Amino acid sequence: MVNQLKIADVRSESTSNIIQDEEKPGLGVCGWMLFIVSVFFTLVTLPVSIFMSIKIVKEYERAVIFRLGRIMDRKPKGPGIFIVLPCTDTFIKVDMRTISFDIPPQEILTKDSVTVSVDGVVYYRVSCPISSVANVSNASISTRLLAQTTLRNVLGTKNLSELLSDRQGISQSMQESLDEATDAWGIKVERVEIKDVKLPHQLQRAMAAEAEATREARAKVIAAEGEMNASRALKEASLVIAESPSGLQLRYLQTLTTIAAEKNSTIIFPLPIDMMQQFMRKH
């Protein structure tokens, strides 16, 4: 952000230098006559005209003075006190603070033919008061309209997945496009943010169903992997018990202890393992 501000200041300074380097047109004979008459009447009516001649602009404002329709000195006045002639001079105040505005929701057709509604917010400030007054009739309205068309143009080249996942990249692309287009108007676009992306209800239901199916499939895979690992563990346990006959008896006693600890109404008649093996051999 600091680098962007430095670039904007350098750009505004270069613009001001170009304007100052231009040949300043003269007022002409009639212009000078009107100027002298205005000064004369100002001096004659000095006690009253002084209140009409002294103007004040605040720290965050600049004044662009027009003398007989021409920009005076090619440089804005302020902040502080400055003097204008009541008859020949007019001035326009320009606010230098950062201004924000909302981009109304725009119905946009994405690259993969999906209709979405997108809105955003733009932060900008006036970097060159002379250009913002002389080069465009209304810099604020022009920037708002340009932001709407830029939002449509940028999002029209993106897929729905890119629109949902790469908001920061889209905001950066919009900021660069707006800043380049408004440079001639003396406007510096500082930041652009995508606020909300509204999808059609049918598409929302389809995406929710797809996500739910994906989660169910993932859960089934995890359960199957757990059963496979459990079966392998049981196989290894059976091999260990087969190598030691007394191990089966210990497992049997451990199972009885677990059942007795639950304090339920189950009645168990323990039988020796050897007796069961004899019946198994007969069969």
Coordinates of N, CA, C and O in Angstrom, one line a residue, residues 85-254:
L85 N -10.9 37.6 -6.5 CA -11.6 38.8 -6.9 C -13.1 38.6 -7.1 O -13.5 37.6 -7.8
P86 N -13.9 39.4 -6.5 CA -15.4 39.1 -6.5 C -16.0 39.0 -7.9 O -16.9 38.2 -8.2
C87 N -15.5 39.8 -8.8 CA -16.1 39.9 -10.1 C -15.6 38.9 -11.2 O -16.3 38.5 -12.1
T88 N -14.3 38.6 -11.1 CA -13.7 37.8 -12.1 C -13.3 36.4 -11.7 O -13.0 35.6 -12.6
D89 N -13.2 36.1 -10.4 CA -12.7 34.8 -10.0 C -13.8 34.0 -9.4 O -14.7 34.5 -8.7
T90 N -13.8 32.7 -9.8 CA -14.6 31.7 -9.2 C -13.7 30.5 -8.8 O -12.6 30.4 -9.3
F91 N -14.2 29.7 -7.8 CA -13.4 28.6 -7.4 C -14.2 27.4 -7.1 O -15.4 27.5 -6.8
I92 N -13.6 26.2 -7.1 CA -14.3 24.9 -6.8 C -13.5 24.2 -5.8 O -12.2 24.1 -5.9
K93 N -14.1 23.8 -4.7 CA -13.4 23.1 -3.7 C -13.4 21.6 -4.0 O -14.4 21.0 -4.5
V94 N -12.2 21.0 -3.8 CA -12.0 19.5 -4.1 C -11.6 18.9 -2.8 O -10.7 19.3 -2.1
D95 N -12.4 17.8 -2.4 CA -12.1 17.0 -1.2 C -11.0 16.0 -1.5 O -11.1 15.2 -2.4
M96 N -9.9 16.1 -0.7 CA -8.7 15.2 -1.0 C -8.8 13.9 -0.1 O -7.9 13.1 -0.2
R97 N -9.8 13.7 0.7 CA -9.9 12.6 1.5 C -10.3 11.3 0.7 O -10.8 11.4 -0.4
T98 N -10.0 10.2 1.3 CA -10.4 8.9 0.7 C -11.9 8.8 0.8 O -12.6 8.9 1.8
I99 N -12.6 8.4 -0.4 CA -14.0 8.3 -0.5 C -14.3 6.9 -0.8 O -13.6 6.2 -1.7
S100 N -15.4 6.3 -0.2 CA -15.8 4.9 -0.5 C -17.2 5.0 -1.1 O -18.0 5.8 -0.7
F101 N -17.5 4.0 -1.9 CA -18.9 3.8 -2.4 C -19.1 2.4 -2.7 O -18.2 1.6 -3.0
D102 N -20.4 2.0 -2.6 CA -20.8 0.6 -2.9 C -21.1 0.5 -4.4 O -21.8 1.3 -5.0
I103 N -20.6 -0.6 -5.0 CA -21.0 -1.0 -6.3 C -22.4 -1.8 -6.2 O -22.4 -2.8 -5.5
P104 N -23.4 -1.3 -6.9 CA -24.7 -2.0 -6.8 C -24.6 -3.4 -7.3 O -23.7 -3.7 -8.1
P105 N -25.4 -4.3 -6.8 CA -25.4 -5.7 -7.3 C -25.5 -5.8 -8.8 O -26.4 -5.2 -9.4
Q106 N -24.6 -6.5 -9.5 CA -24.6 -6.7 -10.9 C -24.9 -8.1 -11.3 O -24.2 -9.0 -10.7
E107 N -25.8 -8.3 -12.2 CA -26.1 -9.6 -12.7 C -25.1 -9.9 -13.8 O -25.0 -9.3 -14.9
I108 N -24.2 -10.9 -13.5 CA -23.1 -11.2 -14.4 C -23.1 -12.6 -14.9 O -23.4 -13.6 -14.1
L109 N -22.8 -12.8 -16.2 CA -22.7 -14.2 -16.7 C -21.3 -14.6 -16.8 O -20.5 -14.0 -17.5
T110 N -20.9 -15.6 -16.0 CA -19.5 -16.0 -15.9 C -19.1 -16.7 -17.2 O -19.9 -17.0 -18.1
K111 N -17.8 -17.1 -17.2 CA -17.2 -17.7 -18.4 C -17.9 -19.1 -18.7 O -18.0 -19.5 -19.8
D112 N -18.3 -19.8 -17.6 CA -18.9 -21.1 -17.7 C -20.4 -21.0 -17.7 O -21.1 -22.0 -17.3
S113 N -21.0 -19.8 -18.1 CA -22.4 -19.6 -18.4 C -23.2 -19.8 -17.1 O -24.3 -20.5 -17.1
V114 N -22.8 -19.3 -16.0 CA -23.5 -19.3 -14.7 C -23.8 -17.8 -14.4 O -22.9 -17.0 -14.4
T115 N -25.1 -17.5 -14.1 CA -25.5 -16.2 -13.7 C -25.4 -16.0 -12.2 O -26.0 -16.7 -11.5
V116 N -24.6 -15.0 -11.9 CA -24.4 -14.7 -10.4 C -24.7 -13.2 -10.2 O -24.6 -12.4 -11.2
S117 N -25.0 -12.8 -9.0 CA -25.1 -11.4 -8.6 C -24.0 -11.0 -7.7 O -23.8 -11.6 -6.6
V118 N -23.2 -10.0 -8.1 CA -22.0 -9.6 -7.4 C -22.0 -8.2 -7.1 O -22.4 -7.3 -7.9
D119 N -21.7 -7.8 -5.8 CA -21.5 -6.4 -5.5 C -20.2 -6.2 -4.8 O -19.5 -7.2 -4.5
G120 N -19.8 -4.9 -4.6 CA -18.4 -4.7 -4.1 C -18.4 -3.3 -3.5 O -19.4 -2.5 -3.5
V121 N -17.2 -2.9 -3.1 CA -16.9 -1.5 -2.6 C -15.6 -1.0 -3.1 O -14.7 -1.8 -3.3
V122 N -15.5 0.3 -3.4 CA -14.4 0.9 -4.0 C -13.9 2.1 -3.1 O -14.8 2.8 -2.6
Y123 N -12.6 2.2 -2.9 CA -12.0 3.3 -2.1 C -11.1 4.1 -3.1 O -10.2 3.5 -3.7
Y124 N -11.3 5.4 -3.2 CA -10.5 6.2 -4.1 C -10.3 7.6 -3.4 O -11.0 8.0 -2.5
R125 N -9.4 8.3 -4.0 CA -9.1 9.7 -3.5 C -8.7 10.5 -4.7 O -8.3 9.9 -5.8
V126 N -8.8 11.8 -4.6 CA -8.3 12.7 -5.7 C -6.8 13.0 -5.5 O -6.4 13.4 -4.4
S127 N -6.1 12.7 -6.5 CA -4.6 12.9 -6.4 C -4.2 14.2 -7.1 O -3.2 14.7 -6.8
C128 N -5.0 14.6 -8.1 CA -4.7 15.9 -8.8 C -6.0 16.7 -8.9 O -6.8 16.4 -9.8
P129 N -6.2 17.7 -8.1 CA -7.4 18.5 -8.2 C -7.6 19.2 -9.5 O -8.8 19.3 -10.0
I130 N -6.6 19.6 -10.2 CA -6.8 20.3 -11.5 C -7.4 19.3 -12.5 O -8.3 19.7 -13.2
S131 N -6.8 18.1 -12.6 CA -7.4 17.2 -13.5 C -8.8 16.7 -13.2 O -9.6 16.5 -14.1
S132 N -9.1 16.6 -11.9 CA -10.4 16.1 -11.5 C -11.5 17.2 -11.8 O -12.7 16.8 -12.0
V133 N -11.1 18.4 -12.0 CA -12.0 19.5 -12.3 C -12.1 19.8 -13.8 O -13.1 20.0 -14.4
A134 N -10.9 19.8 -14.4 CA -10.8 20.3 -15.8 C -11.0 19.1 -16.8 O -11.5 19.4 -17.9
N135 N -10.7 17.9 -16.4 CA -10.8 16.8 -17.4 C -12.0 16.0 -17.4 O -12.3 15.2 -18.3
V136 N -12.9 16.1 -16.4 CA -14.1 15.3 -16.3 C -15.2 16.2 -15.6 O -14.9 17.0 -14.7
S137 N -16.4 16.1 -16.1 CA -17.5 16.9 -15.5 C -17.8 16.6 -14.1 O -18.0 17.4 -13.3
N138 N -17.9 15.3 -13.8 CA -18.1 14.8 -12.4 C -17.3 13.6 -12.1 O -17.6 12.5 -12.5
A139 N -16.2 13.8 -11.4 CA -15.2 12.7 -11.2 C -15.9 11.6 -10.4 O -15.6 10.4 -10.6
S140 N -16.7 11.9 -9.4 CA -17.3 10.9 -8.5 C -18.2 10.0 -9.3 O -18.1 8.8 -9.2
I141 N -19.2 10.6 -10.0 CA -20.1 9.8 -10.8 C -19.5 9.0 -11.8 O -19.8 7.8 -12.1
S142 N -18.5 9.6 -12.5 CA -17.8 8.8 -13.6 C -17.0 7.6 -13.0 O -17.0 6.6 -13.6
T143 N -16.4 7.8 -11.8 CA -15.7 6.7 -11.2 C -16.7 5.6 -10.8 O -16.4 4.4 -11.0
R144 N -17.9 5.9 -10.3 CA -18.9 4.9 -9.9 C -19.4 4.1 -11.2 O -19.5 2.9 -11.1
L145 N -19.7 4.8 -12.2 CA -20.1 4.1 -13.4 C -19.0 3.2 -14.0 O -19.3 2.1 -14.5
L146 N -17.8 3.7 -14.0 CA -16.7 2.9 -14.5 C -16.5 1.7 -13.7 O -16.1 0.6 -14.2
A147 N -16.7 1.8 -12.4 CA -16.5 0.7 -11.5 C -17.5 -0.4 -11.8 O -17.2 -1.6 -11.8
Q148 N -18.7 -0.1 -12.1 CA -19.7 -1.0 -12.5 C -19.4 -1.8 -13.8 O -19.5 -3.0 -13.8
T149 N -19.0 -1.1 -14.8 CA -18.6 -1.7 -16.0 C -17.3 -2.6 -15.9 O -17.2 -3.6 -16.5
T150 N -16.4 -2.1 -15.1 CA -15.2 -2.8 -14.9 C -15.5 -4.1 -14.1 O -14.9 -5.2 -14.5
L151 N -16.4 -4.1 -13.2 CA -16.8 -5.3 -12.5 C -17.4 -6.3 -13.4 O -17.0 -7.5 -13.4
R152 N -18.2 -5.9 -14.3 CA -18.8 -6.8 -15.3 C -17.7 -7.4 -16.3 O -17.7 -8.6 -16.6
N153 N -16.8 -6.5 -16.7 CA -15.8 -7.0 -17.7 C -14.9 -8.0 -17.1 O -14.5 -9.0 -17.7
V154 N -14.4 -7.7 -15.8 CA -13.5 -8.6 -15.2 C -14.1 -9.9 -14.8 O -13.5 -11.0 -15.1
L155 N -15.3 -9.9 -14.2 CA -15.9 -11.2 -13.8 C -16.4 -12.0 -15.0 O -16.6 -13.2 -14.9
G156 N -16.7 -11.3 -16.1 CA -17.1 -12.1 -17.3 C -16.1 -13.0 -17.9 O -16.4 -13.9 -18.6
T157 N -14.8 -12.8 -17.5 CA -13.7 -13.6 -18.0 C -13.3 -14.7 -17.0 O -12.4 -15.4 -17.2
K158 N -14.1 -14.8 -15.9 CA -13.7 -15.8 -14.8 C -14.8 -16.9 -14.7 O -16.0 -16.7 -15.0
N159 N -14.3 -18.1 -14.4 CA -15.2 -19.2 -14.1 C -15.8 -19.0 -12.7 O -15.3 -18.3 -11.9
L160 N -16.9 -19.8 -12.4 CA -17.5 -19.7 -11.1 C -16.6 -20.1 -10.0 O -16.5 -19.5 -8.9
S161 N -15.8 -21.2 -10.2 CA -14.8 -21.6 -9.2 C -13.8 -20.6 -8.9 O -13.4 -20.3 -7.8
E162 N -13.3 -19.9 -10.0 CA -12.3 -18.8 -9.8 C -13.0 -17.6 -9.0 O -12.3 -17.0 -8.2
L163 N -14.2 -17.3 -9.3 CA -14.9 -16.2 -8.7 C -15.1 -16.5 -7.2 O -15.0 -15.6 -6.4
L164 N -15.3 -17.7 -6.8 CA -15.5 -18.1 -5.4 C -14.2 -18.2 -4.6 O -14.2 -18.0 -3.4
S165 N -13.2 -18.6 -5.3 CA -11.9 -18.9 -4.6 C -10.9 -17.8 -4.7 O -10.0 -17.8 -3.8
D166 N -10.9 -17.0 -5.7 CA -9.8 -16.0 -6.0 C -10.4 -14.6 -5.9 O -10.2 -13.8 -6.9
R167 N -11.0 -14.2 -4.8 CA -11.6 -12.9 -4.7 C -10.4 -11.9 -4.6 O -10.6 -10.8 -5.2
Q168 N -9.4 -12.2 -4.0 CA -8.3 -11.2 -3.8 C -7.7 -10.9 -5.1 O -7.4 -9.7 -5.4
G169 N -7.4 -11.9 -6.0 CA -6.9 -11.7 -7.3 C -7.8 -10.8 -8.2 O -7.4 -10.0 -8.9
I170 N -9.1 -11.1 -8.1 CA -10.1 -10.3 -8.9 C -10.1 -8.9 -8.4 O -10.2 -8.0 -9.2
S171 N -10.1 -8.7 -7.1 CA -10.1 -7.3 -6.6 C -8.8 -6.6 -7.0 O -8.9 -5.4 -7.4
Q172 N -7.7 -7.2 -7.0 CA -6.4 -6.6 -7.5 C -6.5 -6.2 -8.9 O -6.1 -5.1 -9.4
S173 N -7.1 -7.1 -9.8 CA -7.2 -6.8 -11.2 C -8.1 -5.7 -11.4 O -7.9 -4.8 -12.3
M174 N -9.2 -5.6 -10.7 CA -10.2 -4.5 -10.8 C -9.5 -3.2 -10.4 O -9.7 -2.1 -11.0
Q175 N -8.7 -3.2 -9.3 CA -8.1 -2.0 -8.8 C -7.1 -1.5 -9.8 O -7.0 -0.3 -10.1
E176 N -6.3 -2.3 -10.5 CA -5.4 -1.9 -11.5 C -6.1 -1.3 -12.7 O -5.7 -0.3 -13.2
S177 N -7.2 -2.0 -13.1 CA -7.9 -1.5 -14.3 C -8.5 -0.1 -14.0 O -8.5 0.8 -14.9
L178 N -9.2 0.1 -12.9 CA -9.8 1.3 -12.5 C -8.7 2.4 -12.3 O -8.9 3.6 -12.8
D179 N -7.6 2.1 -11.7 CA -6.6 3.1 -11.5 C -6.0 3.6 -12.8 O -5.7 4.8 -12.9
E180 N -5.8 2.7 -13.7 CA -5.3 3.1 -15.0 C -6.3 4.0 -15.8 O -5.9 5.0 -16.4
A181 N -7.6 3.6 -15.7 CA -8.6 4.4 -16.5 C -8.9 5.7 -15.9 O -9.2 6.7 -16.6
T182 N -8.8 5.9 -14.6 CA -9.1 7.2 -13.9 C -7.9 8.0 -13.7 O -8.0 9.1 -13.1
D183 N -6.7 7.6 -14.2 CA -5.5 8.4 -14.0 C -5.6 9.8 -14.7 O -5.2 10.8 -14.1
A184 N -6.2 9.8 -15.9 CA -6.4 11.1 -16.6 C -7.4 12.0 -15.9 O -7.4 13.2 -16.1
W185 N -8.2 11.5 -15.0 CA -9.2 12.3 -14.2 C -8.6 12.8 -12.9 O -9.3 13.4 -12.1
G186 N -7.4 12.4 -12.6 CA -6.8 12.8 -11.3 C -7.3 12.0 -10.1 O -7.3 12.5 -9.0
I187 N -7.7 10.8 -10.4 CA -8.3 9.9 -9.4 C -7.3 8.8 -9.1 O -6.8 8.2 -10.1
K188 N -7.1 8.5 -7.9 CA -6.3 7.3 -7.5 C -7.2 6.3 -6.8 O -7.7 6.6 -5.7
V189 N -7.4 5.1 -7.4 CA -8.2 4.1 -6.8 C -7.2 3.3 -5.8 O -6.3 2.6 -6.3
E190 N -7.6 3.3 -4.6 CA -6.7 2.7 -3.6 C -7.0 1.3 -3.3 O -6.1 0.5 -3.1
R191 N -8.3 0.9 -3.3 CA -8.7 -0.5 -3.0 C -10.0 -0.8 -3.6 O -10.9 0.0 -3.6
V192 N -10.2 -2.1 -4.0 CA -11.4 -2.6 -4.5 C -11.6 -4.0 -3.8 O -10.7 -4.8 -3.7
E193 N -12.9 -4.1 -3.2 CA -13.2 -5.4 -2.6 C -14.5 -5.9 -3.1 O -15.4 -5.2 -3.3
I194 N -14.5 -7.3 -3.2 CA -15.8 -8.0 -3.6 C -16.5 -8.3 -2.3 O -16.0 -9.0 -1.4
K195 N -17.7 -7.8 -2.2 CA -18.5 -8.0 -0.9 C -19.2 -9.3 -0.9 O -19.1 -10.1 0.1
D196 N -20.0 -9.6 -1.8 CA -20.9 -10.7 -1.8 C -21.1 -11.3 -3.2 O -21.2 -10.5 -4.1
V197 N -21.2 -12.6 -3.2 CA -21.5 -13.3 -4.5 C -22.8 -14.2 -4.2 O -22.7 -15.1 -3.4
K198 N -23.9 -13.8 -4.9 CA -25.1 -14.5 -4.7 C -25.4 -15.4 -5.9 O -25.4 -15.0 -7.0
L199 N -25.6 -16.7 -5.5 CA -25.8 -17.7 -6.6 C -27.3 -18.0 -6.6 O -28.1 -17.8 -5.7
P200 N -27.8 -18.5 -7.8 CA -29.2 -18.9 -7.9 C -29.5 -20.0 -6.9 O -28.7 -20.9 -6.6
H201 N -30.8 -20.1 -6.5 CA -31.2 -21.1 -5.4 C -31.0 -22.5 -6.0 O -30.6 -23.4 -5.2
Q202 N -31.3 -22.8 -7.2 CA -31.1 -24.1 -7.8 C -29.7 -24.5 -7.8 O -29.3 -25.6 -7.4
L203 N -28.8 -23.6 -8.1 CA -27.4 -23.9 -8.1 C -26.9 -24.1 -6.7 O -26.0 -25.0 -6.4
Q204 N -27.4 -23.3 -5.7 CA -27.0 -23.6 -4.3 C -27.4 -25.0 -3.9 O -26.6 -25.7 -3.2
R205 N -28.6 -25.4 -4.2 CA -29.1 -26.7 -3.8 C -28.2 -27.8 -4.5 O -27.8 -28.8 -3.9
A206 N -27.9 -27.6 -5.8 CA -27.0 -28.6 -6.5 C -25.7 -28.7 -5.9 O -25.1 -29.8 -5.7
M207 N -25.1 -27.5 -5.5 CA -23.8 -27.5 -4.9 C -23.8 -28.2 -3.5 O -22.9 -28.9 -3.1
A208 N -24.9 -27.9 -2.8 CA -25.0 -28.5 -1.4 C -25.2 -30.0 -1.6 O -24.5 -30.8 -0.8
A209 N -25.9 -30.5 -2.6 CA -26.1 -31.9 -2.7 C -24.7 -32.6 -3.2 O -24.4 -33.7 -2.7
E210 N -24.0 -31.9 -4.0 CA -22.7 -32.4 -4.4 C -21.7 -32.5 -3.3 O -21.0 -33.5 -3.1
A211 N -21.7 -31.4 -2.4 CA -20.9 -31.5 -1.3 C -21.3 -32.5 -0.3 O -20.4 -33.2 0.3
E212 N -22.6 -32.8 -0.1 CA -23.0 -33.8 0.8 C -22.6 -35.2 0.3 O -22.2 -36.1 1.1
A213 N -22.8 -35.4 -1.0 CA -22.4 -36.7 -1.6 C -20.9 -36.9 -1.5 O -20.5 -38.0 -1.2
T214 N -20.1 -35.9 -1.6 CA -18.7 -36.0 -1.5 C -18.3 -36.4 0.0 O -17.5 -37.2 0.2
R215 N -19.0 -35.8 0.9 CA -18.7 -36.1 2.3 C -19.1 -37.5 2.7 O -18.4 -38.2 3.4
E216 N -20.3 -38.0 2.1 CA -20.7 -39.3 2.4 C -19.7 -40.4 1.8 O -19.4 -41.4 2.4
A217 N -19.3 -40.1 0.6 CA -18.3 -41.0 -0.1 C -17.0 -41.0 0.7 O -16.4 -42.1 0.9
R218 N -16.6 -39.9 1.2 CA -15.4 -39.8 2.0 C -15.5 -40.6 3.3 O -14.6 -41.3 3.8
A219 N -16.7 -40.5 3.9 CA -17.0 -41.2 5.2 C -17.0 -42.7 5.0 O -16.5 -43.5 5.8
K220 N -17.6 -43.2 3.8 CA -17.6 -44.6 3.5 C -16.2 -45.1 3.3 O -15.8 -46.2 3.7
V221 N -15.4 -44.3 2.6 CA -14.0 -44.8 2.4 C -13.2 -44.9 3.7 O -12.5 -45.8 3.9
I222 N -13.4 -43.9 4.6 CA -12.7 -43.9 5.9 C -13.2 -45.1 6.7 O -12.4 -45.8 7.4
A223 N -14.5 -45.4 6.7 CA -15.0 -46.6 7.4 C -14.5 -47.9 6.9 O -14.1 -48.8 7.6
A224 N -14.4 -48.0 5.5 CA -13.9 -49.2 4.9 C -12.4 -49.4 5.3 O -11.9 -50.5 5.6
E225 N -11.6 -48.3 5.3 CA -10.2 -48.4 5.7 C -10.1 -48.8 7.2 O -9.2 -49.6 7.5
G226 N -11.0 -48.3 8.0 CA -11.0 -48.7 9.4 C -11.3 -50.2 9.6 O -10.6 -50.9 10.4
E227 N -12.3 -50.7 8.9 CA -12.6 -52.1 9.0 C -11.4 -53.0 8.5 O -11.1 -54.0 9.0
M228 N -10.8 -52.5 7.4 CA -9.6 -53.3 6.9 C -8.5 -53.3 7.9 O -7.9 -54.4 8.1
N229 N -8.2 -52.2 8.5 CA -7.1 -52.2 9.5 C -7.5 -53.0 10.8 O -6.7 -53.7 11.3
A230 N -8.8 -53.0 11.1 CA -9.3 -53.8 12.3 C -9.1 -55.3 12.0 O -8.7 -56.1 12.8
S231 N -9.5 -55.7 10.7 CA -9.4 -57.1 10.4 C -7.9 -57.6 10.4 O -7.6 -58.7 10.8
R232 N -7.0 -56.7 9.9 CA -5.6 -57.1 10.0 C -5.1 -57.2 11.4 O -4.4 -58.1 11.7
A233 N -5.6 -56.3 12.3 CA -5.2 -56.4 13.7 C -5.7 -57.7 14.3 O -5.0 -58.4 15.1
L234 N -7.0 -58.1 14.0 CA -7.5 -59.3 14.5 C -6.8 -60.5 14.0 O -6.6 -61.5 14.7
K235 N -6.4 -60.5 12.7 CA -5.6 -61.6 12.2 C -4.3 -61.8 12.9 O -3.9 -62.9 13.3
E236 N -3.6 -60.7 13.2 CA -2.3 -60.7 13.9 C -2.6 -61.2 15.3 O -1.8 -62.0 15.8
A237 N -3.7 -60.8 16.0 CA -4.0 -61.2 17.3 C -4.2 -62.7 17.3 O -3.8 -63.5 18.3
S238 N -5.0 -63.2 16.3 CA -5.3 -64.7 16.3 C -4.0 -65.5 16.1 O -3.9 -66.6 16.7
L239 N -3.1 -65.0 15.3 CA -1.8 -65.7 15.1 C -1.0 -65.8 16.4 O -0.4 -66.8 16.8
V240 N -1.1 -64.7 17.2 CA -0.3 -64.6 18.5 C -1.0 -65.6 19.5 O -0.3 -66.3 20.2
I241 N -2.3 -65.6 19.5 CA -3.0 -66.5 20.4 C -2.8 -68.0 20.1 O -2.7 -68.9 20.9
A242 N -2.8 -68.3 18.7 CA -2.5 -69.7 18.3 C -1.2 -70.2 18.7 O -1.0 -71.4 19.0
E243 N -0.2 -69.3 18.8 CA 1.1 -69.7 19.2 C 1.2 -70.0 20.7 O 2.0 -70.8 21.1
S244 N 0.3 -69.5 21.5 CA 0.3 -69.7 23.0 C -1.1 -70.1 23.4 O -2.0 -69.2 23.5
P245 N -1.4 -71.4 23.7 CA -2.8 -71.8 24.2 C -3.2 -71.1 25.4 O -4.4 -70.9 25.6
S246 N -2.3 -70.8 26.3 CA -2.7 -70.2 27.6 C -3.2 -68.7 27.3 O -3.9 -68.2 28.1
G247 N -2.8 -68.2 26.2 CA -3.2 -66.8 25.9 C -4.7 -66.7 25.6 O -5.4 -65.8 26.0
L248 N -5.3 -67.8 25.0 CA -6.7 -67.8 24.8 C -7.5 -67.9 26.1 O -8.5 -67.2 26.3
Q249 N -6.9 -68.7 27.1 CA -7.6 -68.7 28.4 C -7.5 -67.3 29.1 O -8.5 -66.9 29.7
L250 N -6.4 -66.6 28.9 CA -6.3 -65.3 29.5 C -7.3 -64.3 28.9 O -7.9 -63.4 29.5
R251 N -7.4 -64.4 27.6 CA -8.4 -63.6 26.9 C -9.8 -63.9 27.3 O -10.6 -63.0 27.4
Y252 N -10.1 -65.1 27.5 CA -11.4 -65.6 28.0 C -11.7 -64.9 29.4 O -12.8 -64.4 29.6
L253 N -10.7 -65.0 30.3 CA -10.9 -64.4 31.6 C -11.1 -62.9 31.5 O -11.8 -62.3 32.3
Q254 N -10.3 -62.3 30.6 CA -10.4 -60.8 30.5 C -11.8 -60.4 30.0 O -12.4 -59.4 30.4

